Short mmCIF file of C-alpha atoms in Angstrom, two decimals:
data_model
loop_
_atom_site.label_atom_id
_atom_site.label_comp_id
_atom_site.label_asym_id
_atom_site.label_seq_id
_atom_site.Cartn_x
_atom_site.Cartn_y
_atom_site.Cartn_z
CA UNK A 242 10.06 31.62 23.54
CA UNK A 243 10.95 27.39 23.54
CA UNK A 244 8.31 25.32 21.93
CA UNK A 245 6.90 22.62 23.56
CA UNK A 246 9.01 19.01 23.29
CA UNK A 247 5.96 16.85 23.08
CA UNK A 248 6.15 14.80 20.19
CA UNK A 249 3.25 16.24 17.51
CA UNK A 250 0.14 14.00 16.34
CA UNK A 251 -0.15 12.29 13.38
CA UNK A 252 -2.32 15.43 11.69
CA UNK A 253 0.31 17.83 12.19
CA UNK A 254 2.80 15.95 11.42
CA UNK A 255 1.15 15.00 7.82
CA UNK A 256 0.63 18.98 7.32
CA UNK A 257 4.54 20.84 8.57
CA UNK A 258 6.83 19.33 5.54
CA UNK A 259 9.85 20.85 7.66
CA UNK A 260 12.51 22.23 5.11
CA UNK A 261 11.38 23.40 1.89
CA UNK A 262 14.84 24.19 0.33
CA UNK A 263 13.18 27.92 -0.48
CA UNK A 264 14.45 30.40 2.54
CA UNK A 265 15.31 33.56 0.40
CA UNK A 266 11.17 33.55 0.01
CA UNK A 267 9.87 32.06 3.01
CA UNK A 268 7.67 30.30 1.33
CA UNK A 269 4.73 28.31 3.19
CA UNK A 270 4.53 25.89 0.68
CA UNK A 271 7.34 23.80 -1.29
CA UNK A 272 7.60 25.44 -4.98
CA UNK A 273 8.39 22.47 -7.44
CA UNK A 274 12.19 22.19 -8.00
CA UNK A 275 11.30 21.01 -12.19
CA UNK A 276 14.98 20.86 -13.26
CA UNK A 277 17.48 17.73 -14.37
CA UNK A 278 20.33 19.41 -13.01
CA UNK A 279 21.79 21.62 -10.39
CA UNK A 280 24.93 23.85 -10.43
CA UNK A 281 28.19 22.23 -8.90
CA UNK A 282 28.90 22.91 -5.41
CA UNK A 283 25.26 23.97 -4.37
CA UNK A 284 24.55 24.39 -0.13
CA UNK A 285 22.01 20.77 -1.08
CA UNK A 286 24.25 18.87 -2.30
CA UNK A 287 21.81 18.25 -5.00
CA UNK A 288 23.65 17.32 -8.55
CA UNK A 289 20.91 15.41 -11.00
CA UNK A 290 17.17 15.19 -10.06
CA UNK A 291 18.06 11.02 -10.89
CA UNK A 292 20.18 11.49 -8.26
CA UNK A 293 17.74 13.46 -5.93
CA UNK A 294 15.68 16.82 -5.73
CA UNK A 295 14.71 18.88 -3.15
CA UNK A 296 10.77 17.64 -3.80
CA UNK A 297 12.07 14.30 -3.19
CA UNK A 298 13.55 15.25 0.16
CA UNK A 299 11.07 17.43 0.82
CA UNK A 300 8.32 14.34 1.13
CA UNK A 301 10.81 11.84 2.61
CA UNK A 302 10.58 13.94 5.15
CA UNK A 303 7.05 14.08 5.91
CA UNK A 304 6.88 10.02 4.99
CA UNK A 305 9.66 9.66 7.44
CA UNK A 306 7.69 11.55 10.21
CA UNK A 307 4.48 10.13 9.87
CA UNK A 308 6.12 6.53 9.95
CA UNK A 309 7.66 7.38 12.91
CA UNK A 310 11.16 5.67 11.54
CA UNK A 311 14.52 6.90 10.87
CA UNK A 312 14.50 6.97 6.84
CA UNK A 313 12.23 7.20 3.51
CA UNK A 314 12.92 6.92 -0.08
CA UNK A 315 10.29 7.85 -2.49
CA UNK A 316 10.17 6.20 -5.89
CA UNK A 317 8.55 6.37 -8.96
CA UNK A 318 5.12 4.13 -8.32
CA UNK A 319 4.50 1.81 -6.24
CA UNK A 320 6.11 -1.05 -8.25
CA UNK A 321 9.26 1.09 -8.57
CA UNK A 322 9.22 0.61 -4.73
CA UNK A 323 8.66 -2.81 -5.02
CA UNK A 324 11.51 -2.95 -8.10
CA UNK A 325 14.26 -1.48 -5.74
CA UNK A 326 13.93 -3.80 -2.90
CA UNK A 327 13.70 -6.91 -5.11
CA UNK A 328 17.00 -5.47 -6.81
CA UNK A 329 18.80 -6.45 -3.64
CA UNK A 330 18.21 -10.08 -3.72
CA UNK A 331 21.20 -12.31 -5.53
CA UNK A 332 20.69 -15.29 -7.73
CA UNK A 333 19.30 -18.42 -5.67
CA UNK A 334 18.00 -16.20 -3.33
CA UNK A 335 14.80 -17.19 -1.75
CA UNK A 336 11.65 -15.04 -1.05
CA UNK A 337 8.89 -16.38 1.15
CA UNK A 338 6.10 -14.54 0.03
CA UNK A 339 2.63 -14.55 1.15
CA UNK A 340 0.26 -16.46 -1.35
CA UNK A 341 -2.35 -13.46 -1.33
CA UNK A 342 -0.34 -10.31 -3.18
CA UNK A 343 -0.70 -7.44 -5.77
CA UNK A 344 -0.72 -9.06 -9.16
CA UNK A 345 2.19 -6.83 -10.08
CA UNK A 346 4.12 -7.94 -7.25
CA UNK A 347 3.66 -11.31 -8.29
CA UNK A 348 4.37 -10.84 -12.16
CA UNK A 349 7.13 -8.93 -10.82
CA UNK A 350 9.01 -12.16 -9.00
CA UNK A 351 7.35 -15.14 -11.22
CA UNK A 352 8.39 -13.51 -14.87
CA UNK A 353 10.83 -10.60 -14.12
CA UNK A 354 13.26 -11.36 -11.26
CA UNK A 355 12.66 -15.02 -12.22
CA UNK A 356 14.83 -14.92 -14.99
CA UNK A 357 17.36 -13.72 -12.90
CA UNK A 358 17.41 -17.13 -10.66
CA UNK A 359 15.12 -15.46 -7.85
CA UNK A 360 12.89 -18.30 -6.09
CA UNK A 361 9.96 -17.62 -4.66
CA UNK A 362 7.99 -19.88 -2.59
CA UNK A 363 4.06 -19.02 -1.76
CA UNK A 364 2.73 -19.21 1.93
CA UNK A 365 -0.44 -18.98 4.03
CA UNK A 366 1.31 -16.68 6.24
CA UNK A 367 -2.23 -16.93 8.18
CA UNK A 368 -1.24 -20.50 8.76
CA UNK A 369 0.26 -21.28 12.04
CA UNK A 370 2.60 -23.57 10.13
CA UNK A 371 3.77 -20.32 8.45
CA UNK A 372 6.25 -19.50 10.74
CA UNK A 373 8.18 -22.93 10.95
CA UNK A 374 8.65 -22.71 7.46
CA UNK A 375 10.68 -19.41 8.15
CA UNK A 376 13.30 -21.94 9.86
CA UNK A 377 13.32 -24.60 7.58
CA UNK A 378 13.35 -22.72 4.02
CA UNK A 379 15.72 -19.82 5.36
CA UNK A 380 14.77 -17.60 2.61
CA UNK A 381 16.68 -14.64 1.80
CA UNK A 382 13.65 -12.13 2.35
CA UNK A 383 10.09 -12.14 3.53
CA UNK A 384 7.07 -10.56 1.60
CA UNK A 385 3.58 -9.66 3.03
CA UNK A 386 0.80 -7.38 2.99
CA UNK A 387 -1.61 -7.24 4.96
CA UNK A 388 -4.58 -6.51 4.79
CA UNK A 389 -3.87 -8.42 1.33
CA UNK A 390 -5.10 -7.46 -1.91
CA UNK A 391 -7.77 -8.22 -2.33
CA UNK A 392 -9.12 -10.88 0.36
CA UNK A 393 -8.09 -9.07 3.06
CA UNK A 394 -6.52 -11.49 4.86
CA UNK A 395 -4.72 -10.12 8.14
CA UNK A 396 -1.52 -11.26 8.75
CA UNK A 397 -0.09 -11.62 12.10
CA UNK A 398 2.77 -9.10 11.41
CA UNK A 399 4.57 -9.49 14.93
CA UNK A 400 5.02 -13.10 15.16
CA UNK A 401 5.96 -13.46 11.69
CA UNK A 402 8.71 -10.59 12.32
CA UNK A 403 9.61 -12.21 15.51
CA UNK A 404 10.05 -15.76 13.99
CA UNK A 405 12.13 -14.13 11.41
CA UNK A 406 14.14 -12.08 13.73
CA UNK A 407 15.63 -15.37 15.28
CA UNK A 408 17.10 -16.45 11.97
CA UNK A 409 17.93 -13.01 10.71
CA UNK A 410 15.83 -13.11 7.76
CA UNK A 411 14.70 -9.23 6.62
CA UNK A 412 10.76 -8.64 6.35
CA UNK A 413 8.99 -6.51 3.86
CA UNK A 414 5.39 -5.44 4.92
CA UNK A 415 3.60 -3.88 1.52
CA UNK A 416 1.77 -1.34 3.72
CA UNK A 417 -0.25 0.51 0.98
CA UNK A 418 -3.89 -0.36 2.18
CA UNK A 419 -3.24 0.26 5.64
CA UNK A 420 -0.53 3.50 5.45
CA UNK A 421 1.02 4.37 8.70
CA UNK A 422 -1.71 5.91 10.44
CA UNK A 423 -3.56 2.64 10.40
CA UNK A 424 -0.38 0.23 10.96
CA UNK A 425 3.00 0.68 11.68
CA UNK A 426 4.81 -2.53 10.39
CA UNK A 427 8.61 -0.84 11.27
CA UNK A 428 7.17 -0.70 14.90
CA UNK A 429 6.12 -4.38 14.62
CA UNK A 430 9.28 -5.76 14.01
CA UNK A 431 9.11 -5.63 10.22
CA UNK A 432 12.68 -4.56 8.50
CA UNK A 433 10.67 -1.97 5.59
CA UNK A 434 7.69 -0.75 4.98
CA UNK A 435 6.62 -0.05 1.34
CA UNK A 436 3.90 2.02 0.19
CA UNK A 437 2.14 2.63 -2.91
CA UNK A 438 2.05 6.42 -2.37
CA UNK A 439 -0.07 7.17 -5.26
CA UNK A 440 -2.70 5.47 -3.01
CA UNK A 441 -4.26 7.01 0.21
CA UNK A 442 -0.76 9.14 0.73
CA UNK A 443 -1.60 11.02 -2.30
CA UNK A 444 -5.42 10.60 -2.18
CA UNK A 445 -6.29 12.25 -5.03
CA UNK A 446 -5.95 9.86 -8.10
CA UNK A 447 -3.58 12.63 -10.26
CA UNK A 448 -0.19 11.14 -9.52
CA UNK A 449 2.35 8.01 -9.33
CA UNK A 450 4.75 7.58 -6.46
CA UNK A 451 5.85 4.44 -4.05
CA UNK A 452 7.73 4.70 -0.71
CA UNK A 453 10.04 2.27 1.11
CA UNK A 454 10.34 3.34 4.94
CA UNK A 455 13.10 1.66 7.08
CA UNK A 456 15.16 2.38 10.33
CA UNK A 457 18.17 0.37 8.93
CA UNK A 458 20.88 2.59 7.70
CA UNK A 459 22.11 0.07 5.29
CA UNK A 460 18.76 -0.81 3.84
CA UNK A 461 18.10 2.81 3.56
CA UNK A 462 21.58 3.60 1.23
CA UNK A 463 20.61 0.28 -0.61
CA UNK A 464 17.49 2.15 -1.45
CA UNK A 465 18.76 5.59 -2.32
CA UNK A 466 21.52 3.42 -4.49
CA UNK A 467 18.28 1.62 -6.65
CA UNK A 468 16.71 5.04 -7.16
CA UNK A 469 19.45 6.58 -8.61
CA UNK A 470 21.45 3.24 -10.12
CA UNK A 471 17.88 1.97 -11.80
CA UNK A 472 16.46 5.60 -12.51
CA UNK A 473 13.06 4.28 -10.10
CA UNK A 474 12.87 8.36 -8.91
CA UNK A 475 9.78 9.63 -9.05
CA UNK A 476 8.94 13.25 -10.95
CA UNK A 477 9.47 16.29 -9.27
CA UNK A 478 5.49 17.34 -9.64
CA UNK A 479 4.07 13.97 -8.33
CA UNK A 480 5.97 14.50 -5.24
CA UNK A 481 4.97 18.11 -4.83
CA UNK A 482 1.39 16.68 -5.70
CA UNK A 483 2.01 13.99 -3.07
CA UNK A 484 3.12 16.28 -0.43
CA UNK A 485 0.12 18.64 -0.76
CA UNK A 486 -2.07 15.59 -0.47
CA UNK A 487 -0.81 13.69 2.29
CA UNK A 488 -1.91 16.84 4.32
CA UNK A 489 -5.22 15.94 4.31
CA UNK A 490 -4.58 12.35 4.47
CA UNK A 491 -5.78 11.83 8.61
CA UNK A 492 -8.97 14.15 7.53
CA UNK A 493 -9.46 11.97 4.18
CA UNK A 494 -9.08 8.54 5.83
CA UNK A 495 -10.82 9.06 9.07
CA UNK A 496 -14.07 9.42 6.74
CA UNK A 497 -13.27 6.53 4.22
CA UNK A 498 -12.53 4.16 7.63
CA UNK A 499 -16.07 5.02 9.31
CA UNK A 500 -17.82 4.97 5.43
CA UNK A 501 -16.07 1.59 4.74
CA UNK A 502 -17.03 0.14 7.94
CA UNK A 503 -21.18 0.93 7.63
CA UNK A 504 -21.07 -0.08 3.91
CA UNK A 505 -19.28 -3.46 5.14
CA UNK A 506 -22.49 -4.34 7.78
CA UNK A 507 -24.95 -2.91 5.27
CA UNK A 508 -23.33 -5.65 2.42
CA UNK A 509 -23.25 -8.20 5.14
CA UNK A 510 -27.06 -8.47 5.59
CA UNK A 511 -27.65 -7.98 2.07
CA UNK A 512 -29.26 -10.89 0.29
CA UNK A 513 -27.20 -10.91 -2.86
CA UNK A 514 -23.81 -10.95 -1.18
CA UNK A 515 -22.52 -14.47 -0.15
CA UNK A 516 -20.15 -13.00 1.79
CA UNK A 517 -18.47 -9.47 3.22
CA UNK A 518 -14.91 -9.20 4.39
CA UNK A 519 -13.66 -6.12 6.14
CA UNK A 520 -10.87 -6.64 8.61
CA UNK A 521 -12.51 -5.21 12.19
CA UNK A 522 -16.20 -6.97 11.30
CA UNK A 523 -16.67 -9.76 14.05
CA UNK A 524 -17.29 -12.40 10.95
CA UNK A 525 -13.48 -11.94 9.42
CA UNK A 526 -11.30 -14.73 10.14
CA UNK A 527 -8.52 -12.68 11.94
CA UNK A 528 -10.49 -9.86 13.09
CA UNK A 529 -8.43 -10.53 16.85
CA UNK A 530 -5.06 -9.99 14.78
CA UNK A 531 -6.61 -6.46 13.13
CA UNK A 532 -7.85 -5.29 16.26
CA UNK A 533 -4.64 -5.83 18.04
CA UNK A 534 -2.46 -4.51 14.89
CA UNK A 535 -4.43 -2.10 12.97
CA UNK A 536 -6.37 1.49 14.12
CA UNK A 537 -9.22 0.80 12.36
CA UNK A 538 -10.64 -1.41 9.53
CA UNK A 539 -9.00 0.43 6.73
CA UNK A 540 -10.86 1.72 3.81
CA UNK A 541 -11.53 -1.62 1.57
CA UNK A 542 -14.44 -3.79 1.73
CA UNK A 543 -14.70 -7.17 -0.57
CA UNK A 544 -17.45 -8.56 -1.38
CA UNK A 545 -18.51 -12.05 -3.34
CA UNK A 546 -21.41 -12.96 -4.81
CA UNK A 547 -22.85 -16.00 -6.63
CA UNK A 548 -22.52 -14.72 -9.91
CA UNK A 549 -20.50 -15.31 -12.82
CA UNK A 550 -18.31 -12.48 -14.80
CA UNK A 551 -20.79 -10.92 -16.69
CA UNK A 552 -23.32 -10.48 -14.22
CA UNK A 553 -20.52 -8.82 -11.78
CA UNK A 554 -19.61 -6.59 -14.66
CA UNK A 555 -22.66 -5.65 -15.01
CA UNK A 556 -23.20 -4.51 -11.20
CA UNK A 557 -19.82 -2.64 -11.48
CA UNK A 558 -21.53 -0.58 -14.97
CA UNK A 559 -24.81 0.30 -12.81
CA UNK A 560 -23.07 2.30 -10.07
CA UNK A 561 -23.40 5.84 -9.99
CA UNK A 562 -20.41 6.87 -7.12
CA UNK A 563 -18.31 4.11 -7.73
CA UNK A 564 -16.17 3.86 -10.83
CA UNK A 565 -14.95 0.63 -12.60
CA UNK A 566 -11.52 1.16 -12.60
CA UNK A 567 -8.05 0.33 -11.28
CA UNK A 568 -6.40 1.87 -7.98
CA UNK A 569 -8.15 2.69 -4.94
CA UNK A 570 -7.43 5.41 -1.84
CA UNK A 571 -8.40 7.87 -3.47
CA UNK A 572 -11.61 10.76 -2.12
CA UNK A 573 -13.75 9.09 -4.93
CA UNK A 574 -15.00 5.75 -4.13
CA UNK A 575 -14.11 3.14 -7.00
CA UNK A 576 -15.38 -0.69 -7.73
CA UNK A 577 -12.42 -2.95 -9.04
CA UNK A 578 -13.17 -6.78 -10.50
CA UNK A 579 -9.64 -8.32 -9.52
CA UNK A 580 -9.98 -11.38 -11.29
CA UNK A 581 -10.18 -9.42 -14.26
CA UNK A 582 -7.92 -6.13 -13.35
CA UNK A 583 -5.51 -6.32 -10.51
CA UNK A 584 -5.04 -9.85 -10.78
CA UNK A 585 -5.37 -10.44 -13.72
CA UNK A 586 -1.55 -11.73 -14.24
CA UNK A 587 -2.25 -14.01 -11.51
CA UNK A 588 -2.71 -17.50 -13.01
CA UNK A 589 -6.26 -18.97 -13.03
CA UNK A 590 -5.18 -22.09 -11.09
CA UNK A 591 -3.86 -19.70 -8.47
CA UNK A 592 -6.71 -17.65 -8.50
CA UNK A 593 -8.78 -19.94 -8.25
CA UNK A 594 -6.71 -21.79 -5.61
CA UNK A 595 -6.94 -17.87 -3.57
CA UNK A 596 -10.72 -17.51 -3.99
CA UNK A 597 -10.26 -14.88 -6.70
CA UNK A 598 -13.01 -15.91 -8.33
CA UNK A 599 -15.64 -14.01 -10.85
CA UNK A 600 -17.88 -13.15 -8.62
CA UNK A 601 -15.30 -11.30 -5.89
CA UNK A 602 -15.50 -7.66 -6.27
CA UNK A 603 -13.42 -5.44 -4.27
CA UNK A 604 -14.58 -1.53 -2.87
CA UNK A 605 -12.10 1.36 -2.43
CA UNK A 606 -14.29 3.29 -0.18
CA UNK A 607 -14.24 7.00 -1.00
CA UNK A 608 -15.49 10.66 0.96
CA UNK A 609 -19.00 10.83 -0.15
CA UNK A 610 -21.71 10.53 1.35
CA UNK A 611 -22.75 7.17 3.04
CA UNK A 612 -25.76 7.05 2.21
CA UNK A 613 -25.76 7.60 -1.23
CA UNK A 614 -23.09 4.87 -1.29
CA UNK A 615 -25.35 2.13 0.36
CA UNK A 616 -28.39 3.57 -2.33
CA UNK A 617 -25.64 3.25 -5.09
CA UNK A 618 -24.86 -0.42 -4.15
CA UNK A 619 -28.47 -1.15 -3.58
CA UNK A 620 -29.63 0.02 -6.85
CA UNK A 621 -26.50 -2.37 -8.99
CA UNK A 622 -27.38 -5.11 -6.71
CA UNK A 623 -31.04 -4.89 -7.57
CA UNK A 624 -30.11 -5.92 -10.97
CA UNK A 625 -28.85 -9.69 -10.40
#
């Protein structure tokens, strides 16, 4: 009997991995592959995990499919990802990078790849004006996120790709809040997409991985030449660990988008938050842009309040459901102070330039139940 040639959903393709390298046992789900080495002249091709392993493959695939693109490289963490595309650029080069980034990514470019004579210069990519400075700078490579971390700003991804398209300048889209079931930078005109897989691709908190996802042959064997050349591969477990969790990853995120989105109009009306931001609320600066571009809000809400770092400390301690601590996607909901944690490599005059101030406090909405979120919240907040 033929199967059916209509292209699956997103939920099945996040579940069916495809090969599993394992036919002698038939195996429904991918063993883990935990060795260094492989014997010469084996039917893989596979010679030194640094080199590649069948887990590796084995969730490049599924990355791959959900992105809807041509190739995926998986990577160590998230700033491994980040690590092999920056390994491309030459001395003088010139990356145009939106002002509003992971602190990694920019302690990465301002006292890594610095040294190396890599320029960056720092853009409102929100701005208008943004996308005449792609003419006149011609930078070497482009750098967004969006929704940024952590002021969720939404960048127009199209007309920034488009503008950079006429000049031939390549555009990285850090993807990791959004993942590919929310926004699909590739299909947008953007050259990679790059994804902190140890995020909501995972989902789980219990492992490190980052993704870049391209359909540019070249850019793809640049990739597989940093994992192997820089030894950025990730560990044969994480990517089994990854692969069973992006499974449940449509299931997982359809919740945290419809918790994420009450708590954000509960936090709105509160009377100790000065202000809510949460990209598909009718009060967020590009909500037009994120309704056009993204499937949903996402699962991040940031909130400021009039208070100064103690006092926001000391609402992040109260909570119940929501643990102080780095990271976010995961089923467990978690309260980060980025002044203080993500950003805190971020200089103060920048920060403080950003609105990453003390009282900014950013949400990684988890699984549980809403309500006992919004009483959680209620509760801290009670004690400014």
């Amino acid at each position: 009997m033929q199967h059916p040639a209509t292209a699956p959903a997103d939920a099945t393709r996040a579940i069916h991995h495809g090969e599993s390298f394992a036919d002698a046992t038939g195996t429904v789900m991918p063993p883990i592959y935990a060795t260094s080495t492989f014997a010469h002249g084996n039917p893989g091709g596979f010679d030194y995990t640094r080199s590649g392993n069948p887990n590796f493959r084995i969730l490049e695939g599924v990355l791959a499919s959900v992105e809807r693109c041509d190739h995926a490289t998986v990577f160590g963490s998230g700033v491994s990802a980040i690590t092999a595309i920056a390994s491309t650029l030459q001395q003088g080069d010139l990356v145009l990078c939106e002002e509003n980034l992971y602190g990694c990514t920019v302690r990465l470019f301002e006292q890594v790849f610095a040294k190396f004579g890599v320029r960056t210069e720092w853009v409102d990519f929100t701005d208008p004006s943004s996308l005449t400075a792609i003419a006149e700078l011609q930078p070497a490579m482009i750098w967004l996120e969006s929704p940024t971390n952590p002021l969720l700003k939404v960048i127009d991804l199209e007309a920034v790709c488009n503008a950079a398209r006429s000049v031939e300048v390549p555009v990285v889209v850090d993807n990791t809040f959004a993942t590919a079931l929310v926004q699909r930078p590739l299909q947008l005109g953007a050259t990679l997409s790059l994804t902190s897989t140890t995020k909501y691709i995972n989902g789980h908190s219990d492992a490190l991985g980052g993704a870049v996802c391209t359909d540019a042959p070249e850019w793809h064997e640049r990739m597989v030449f940093a994992q192997k050349a820089l030894g950025l591969m990730p560990s044969p477990f994480d990517c089994w660990l990854i692969t069973r969790g992006i499974k449940t990853l449509p299931l997982r995120l359809r919740q945290q988008i419809e918790n994420a989105a009450a708590l954000a109009d509960h936090l709105a009306d509160h009377p100790q938050v000065e202000w809510t931001r949460y990209p598909h609320r009718s009060d967020h600066p590009q909500q037009a842009v994120a309704l056009r571009q993204m499937h949903g809000g996402g699962a991040i809400v940031t909130i400021g309040l009039e208070t100064s770092r103690e006092q926001a400390y000391a609402v992040c301690k109260a909570l119940r459901w929501f643990t102080m601590a780095e990271s976010l996607g995961g089923v467990e909901s978690l309260i980060c102070h980025p002044a203080t944690m993500t950003h805190a490599a971020v200089s103060p005059e920048v920060k403080s330039k950003l609105g990453i101030t003390d009282g900014l406090i950013r949400l990684s909405v988890g699984c549980e139940d809403v309500a006992d979120l919004i009483s959680d919240l209620d509760q801290a907040l009670a004690t400014l």
